[in-house]
Amino acid sequence: MLALPKSRFVAVGMLEALGVVTGMSAGAMLPGPAIPILSQTFLVWQLAFSTVLLGRKYSLNQIIGCLLVAAGVVIAVTSGSKSGQMALDVDFIWPAVMIVSSAFQAGASIIKESVFIDAASRLKKKSLDIFVVNSFGSGFQALFVLLFLPLLSNLKGIPFAQLPLYLKNGAGCFLNIGDNTTGCDGAPWLPLLYIATNIIFNISALNLVKISSAVVASLAIMLSVPLSIYILSLPLPYLPEGTSLSPFFVVGSAILVLGLALYNLPRSPRQTSKNS
């Protein structure tokens, strides 16, 4: 591990922090069902970055799959809901920010991949534990998120001098204690449930990669996209305003899932050796 350059982990942490910051900023302004749709542009960014940075070549079905993902995003987001333009009720800047957030995350994933490729030669063919990469990346990500807090406060119109007070109030809201707990319904169990679910999801995905392959893991994760879109459109207890999905939104989602499935089709050994 000491033989690996730490600059790549710094880059991973910075890009992931930028992805979190931009994603949270856009997510607060976008309707729920549009968020997982826009986030799937991650695949398109990943294809572009890996081609440019890693020199990877992709099969025709993978390229067509990415184009279908992009087409599905456009159809689903611009078609809107029955009660109006679902994603066009907000400024265009916020869908664009969410797409940029996916670009940051995709860039981080490509750098992680380059770390594994480089480790194969630096560590004399020894396997680099994926948890080591994630731990270093997450550590630098947390550091950069803290460094970005002043920028976030300015974007939200919060004076920097009042930032400690906001952090204190945020901690009180998270724990659901104190006098000002308006809008903190469900805390602390709801945010803790989110954290626990996220950890379990990531561990399950990593375990699936370990016992099968990245393709199987991607296909399994892909199934969460239409499910999350449908669930987020429902009038849930803490999301009371449900969104009525139009037929075009459903068609766009179907095209997106078709593109993801086409992208993840296993390649023949001949194609794999040719494109590696």
Coordinates of C-alpha atoms in Angstrom, one line a residue:
M1 CA 0.0 0.0 0.0
L2 CA 2.9 2.4 0.8
A3 CA 4.2 1.8 -2.8
L4 CA 1.1 3.4 -4.3
P5 CA 1.0 7.2 -5.0
K6 CA -1.5 8.9 -2.7
S7 CA -2.2 11.7 -5.3
R8 CA -4.8 9.5 -7.0
F9 CA -6.6 9.0 -3.7
V10 CA -6.7 12.7 -3.2
A11 CA -8.1 13.2 -6.7
V12 CA -10.7 10.5 -6.0
G13 CA -11.7 12.2 -2.7
M14 CA -12.0 15.6 -4.3
L15 CA -14.1 14.4 -7.3
E16 CA -16.4 12.4 -5.0
A17 CA -16.8 15.4 -2.7
L18 CA -17.6 17.6 -5.7
G19 CA -20.1 14.9 -6.8
V20 CA -21.7 14.9 -3.4
V21 CA -21.9 18.7 -3.2
T22 CA -23.3 19.2 -6.6
G23 CA -25.6 16.2 -6.3
M24 CA -27.1 17.3 -3.0
S25 CA -27.5 20.9 -4.3
A26 CA -29.4 19.7 -7.4
G27 CA -31.3 17.0 -5.6
A28 CA -32.8 19.6 -3.3
M29 CA -34.3 21.3 -6.3
L30 CA -35.4 18.4 -8.4
P31 CA -38.4 16.1 -8.1
G32 CA -37.6 12.7 -6.7
P33 CA -38.2 10.6 -9.8
A34 CA -35.9 12.7 -11.9
I35 CA -32.9 12.2 -9.7
P36 CA -32.2 8.5 -10.4
I37 CA -32.8 9.1 -14.1
L38 CA -30.3 11.9 -14.4
S39 CA -27.8 10.0 -12.3
Q40 CA -27.7 7.3 -14.9
T41 CA -25.7 9.6 -17.2
F42 CA -22.8 8.3 -15.0
L43 CA -22.6 5.4 -17.5
V44 CA -22.1 7.8 -20.4
W45 CA -19.4 9.8 -18.6
Q46 CA -17.7 6.6 -17.5
L47 CA -17.5 5.4 -21.1
A48 CA -16.0 8.7 -22.3
F49 CA -13.5 9.1 -19.5
S50 CA -12.3 5.5 -19.7
T51 CA -11.8 5.9 -23.4
V52 CA -9.8 9.1 -23.0
L53 CA -7.9 8.4 -19.8
L54 CA -7.4 4.6 -19.9
G55 CA -7.5 4.1 -23.7
R56 CA -10.2 1.5 -23.4
K57 CA -12.1 0.4 -26.5
Y58 CA -15.8 -0.6 -26.3
S59 CA -17.9 -3.0 -28.3
L60 CA -20.8 -1.8 -30.4
N61 CA -23.5 -3.0 -28.0
Q62 CA -21.9 -1.0 -25.2
I63 CA -21.8 2.2 -27.3
I64 CA -25.4 1.7 -28.4
G65 CA -26.3 1.0 -24.8
C66 CA -24.8 4.4 -23.7
L67 CA -26.7 6.2 -26.4
L68 CA -29.9 4.6 -25.3
V69 CA -29.2 5.7 -21.7
A70 CA -28.7 9.3 -23.0
A71 CA -31.9 9.0 -25.1
G72 CA -33.9 7.6 -22.1
V73 CA -32.7 10.5 -19.9
V74 CA -33.8 13.1 -22.5
I75 CA -37.2 11.5 -23.0
A76 CA -38.0 10.9 -19.4
V77 CA -36.8 14.3 -18.1
T78 CA -38.2 16.5 -20.8
S79 CA -41.6 14.7 -21.0
G80 CA -42.6 15.5 -17.5
S81 CA -45.6 14.4 -15.5
K82 CA -49.3 14.4 -16.2
S83 CA -49.7 17.5 -14.0
G84 CA -47.0 19.4 -15.9
Q85 CA -43.4 19.2 -16.9
M86 CA -41.9 17.3 -14.1
A87 CA -38.3 18.3 -14.5
L88 CA -39.1 21.5 -16.3
D89 CA -40.9 23.0 -13.4
V90 CA -37.4 23.9 -12.1
D91 CA -34.6 25.9 -13.8
F92 CA -32.6 24.0 -16.4
I93 CA -29.5 24.6 -14.3
W94 CA -30.4 22.0 -11.7
P95 CA -30.8 19.0 -14.1
A96 CA -27.5 20.1 -15.6
V97 CA -25.8 20.3 -12.2
M98 CA -27.0 16.7 -11.5
I99 CA -25.5 15.5 -14.7
V100 CA -22.2 17.3 -13.9
S101 CA -22.4 15.5 -10.5
S102 CA -22.5 12.2 -12.3
A103 CA -19.4 13.3 -14.3
F104 CA -17.5 13.9 -11.1
Q105 CA -18.5 10.5 -9.7
A106 CA -17.6 8.8 -13.0
G107 CA -14.2 10.5 -13.1
A108 CA -13.5 9.2 -9.5
S109 CA -14.5 5.7 -10.6
I110 CA -12.1 5.8 -13.5
I111 CA -9.2 6.9 -11.3
K112 CA -10.0 4.1 -8.9
E113 CA -9.8 1.7 -11.8
S114 CA -6.4 3.2 -12.8
V115 CA -5.3 2.6 -9.2
F116 CA -6.1 -1.1 -9.5
I117 CA -4.3 -1.3 -12.8
D118 CA -1.3 0.4 -11.5
A119 CA -1.3 -1.7 -8.3
A120 CA -0.9 -4.9 -10.3
S121 CA 2.6 -3.8 -11.4
R122 CA 3.6 -1.9 -8.3
L123 CA 2.6 -4.6 -5.9
K124 CA 4.1 -7.4 -7.9
K125 CA 0.8 -9.0 -8.9
K126 CA -0.6 -8.9 -5.4
S127 CA -4.2 -8.1 -5.1
L128 CA -5.2 -4.6 -3.8
D129 CA -8.1 -4.8 -1.4
I130 CA -11.0 -2.8 -2.7
F131 CA -11.8 -1.8 0.9
V132 CA -8.4 -0.1 1.1
V133 CA -9.2 2.0 -2.0
N134 CA -12.6 2.9 -0.7
S135 CA -11.3 3.8 2.7
F136 CA -8.6 6.1 1.4
G137 CA -11.0 7.7 -1.1
S138 CA -13.7 8.1 1.5
G139 CA -11.3 9.7 3.9
F140 CA -10.2 12.3 1.4
Q141 CA -13.8 12.8 0.4
A142 CA -14.8 13.7 3.9
L143 CA -11.9 16.1 4.1
F144 CA -12.9 17.9 0.9
V145 CA -16.5 18.0 1.9
L146 CA -15.5 19.9 5.1
L147 CA -13.3 22.2 3.0
F148 CA -16.2 22.9 0.6
L149 CA -18.6 23.9 3.5
P150 CA -17.8 27.6 3.2
L151 CA -18.5 27.5 -0.5
L152 CA -21.8 25.7 0.1
S153 CA -22.8 28.2 2.8
N154 CA -22.2 31.1 0.4
L155 CA -24.2 29.4 -2.3
K156 CA -27.1 29.0 0.1
G157 CA -26.7 32.6 1.3
I158 CA -25.4 31.6 4.7
P159 CA -22.7 33.9 6.1
F160 CA -19.6 32.0 7.0
A161 CA -19.7 33.4 10.6
Q162 CA -23.1 31.7 11.1
L163 CA -21.9 28.3 9.7
P164 CA -21.1 26.9 13.2
L165 CA -24.6 27.8 14.3
Y166 CA -26.1 26.0 11.3
L167 CA -23.9 22.9 12.0
K168 CA -25.1 22.9 15.6
N169 CA -28.7 23.2 14.5
G170 CA -28.1 20.5 12.0
A171 CA -26.7 18.2 14.6
G172 CA -29.7 19.0 16.8
C173 CA -32.1 18.2 13.9
F174 CA -30.3 14.9 13.2
L175 CA -30.6 13.9 16.8
N176 CA -34.1 15.5 17.1
I177 CA -33.2 17.3 20.2
G178 CA -33.4 21.0 21.2
D179 CA -36.0 23.7 20.8
N180 CA -35.9 24.1 17.0
T181 CA -36.8 20.7 15.5
T182 CA -39.3 21.9 13.0
G183 CA -39.0 19.8 9.8
C184 CA -36.9 17.1 11.6
D185 CA -39.7 14.5 11.5
G186 CA -38.3 11.0 11.6
A187 CA -35.0 11.9 13.1
P188 CA -32.8 10.3 14.2
W189 CA -34.2 6.9 13.1
L190 CA -34.9 8.0 9.5
P191 CA -31.3 9.2 8.7
L192 CA -29.8 6.3 10.6
L193 CA -32.0 4.0 8.5
Y194 CA -30.7 5.6 5.4
I195 CA -27.1 5.2 6.5
A196 CA -27.6 1.6 7.5
T197 CA -29.3 0.8 4.2
N198 CA -26.6 2.5 2.2
I199 CA -23.9 0.6 4.0
I200 CA -25.7 -2.7 3.5
F201 CA -26.3 -1.9 -0.2
N202 CA -22.6 -1.1 -0.8
I203 CA -21.4 -4.2 1.1
S204 CA -23.8 -6.4 -0.9
A205 CA -22.6 -4.9 -4.2
L206 CA -19.0 -5.4 -3.2
N207 CA -19.7 -9.0 -2.2
L208 CA -21.5 -9.6 -5.5
V209 CA -18.5 -8.4 -7.4
K210 CA -16.3 -10.7 -5.3
I211 CA -18.3 -13.9 -5.7
S212 CA -19.5 -13.3 -9.3
S213 CA -18.4 -10.4 -11.6
A214 CA -18.8 -6.7 -12.1
V215 CA -21.3 -7.4 -14.9
V216 CA -23.6 -9.3 -12.5
A217 CA -23.3 -6.5 -9.9
S218 CA -24.1 -3.8 -12.5
L219 CA -27.2 -5.7 -13.6
A220 CA -28.4 -6.2 -10.1
I221 CA -27.9 -2.5 -9.3
M222 CA -29.6 -1.6 -12.6
L223 CA -32.8 -3.2 -11.3
S224 CA -32.9 -0.5 -8.5
V225 CA -33.4 2.3 -11.1
P226 CA -37.0 1.6 -12.1
L227 CA -37.9 0.6 -8.6
S228 CA -36.6 3.8 -7.1
I229 CA -38.3 5.9 -9.8
Y230 CA -41.6 4.2 -9.0
I231 CA -41.2 4.4 -5.2
L232 CA -40.2 8.1 -5.3
S233 CA -43.3 8.9 -7.3
L234 CA -45.5 7.6 -4.5
P235 CA -47.0 9.8 -1.7
L236 CA -44.7 8.3 1.0
P237 CA -45.0 9.3 4.7
Y238 CA -42.1 11.7 4.6
L239 CA -42.5 12.5 0.9
P240 CA -46.2 13.5 0.9
E241 CA -46.4 15.0 -2.5
G242 CA -46.4 12.2 -5.0
T243 CA -45.6 12.7 -8.7
S244 CA -47.9 11.3 -11.4
L245 CA -45.7 9.7 -14.0
S246 CA -46.6 10.2 -17.6
P247 CA -46.5 7.5 -20.2
F248 CA -43.5 9.2 -21.8
F249 CA -41.6 9.1 -18.5
V250 CA -42.3 5.4 -18.4
V251 CA -41.1 5.0 -22.0
G252 CA -37.9 7.0 -21.2
S253 CA -37.2 4.8 -18.2
A254 CA -37.7 1.7 -20.2
I255 CA -35.3 2.9 -22.9
L256 CA -32.8 3.8 -20.1
V257 CA -33.0 0.3 -18.6
L258 CA -32.8 -1.3 -22.1
G259 CA -29.6 0.7 -22.7
L260 CA -28.1 -0.4 -19.3
A261 CA -28.9 -4.0 -20.1
L262 CA -27.4 -3.7 -23.6
Y263 CA -24.3 -2.1 -22.1
N264 CA -23.9 -4.9 -19.6
L265 CA -24.3 -7.8 -22.1
P266 CA -21.3 -10.1 -21.6
R267 CA -18.8 -10.0 -24.4
S268 CA -17.1 -13.0 -26.0
P269 CA -13.5 -13.8 -25.1
R270 CA -12.4 -12.6 -28.5
Q271 CA -14.0 -9.2 -28.0
T272 CA -12.7 -9.0 -24.5
S273 CA -9.1 -9.6 -25.6
K274 CA -9.5 -7.2 -28.5
N275 CA -10.9 -4.4 -26.4
S276 CA -8.6 -4.8 -23.3

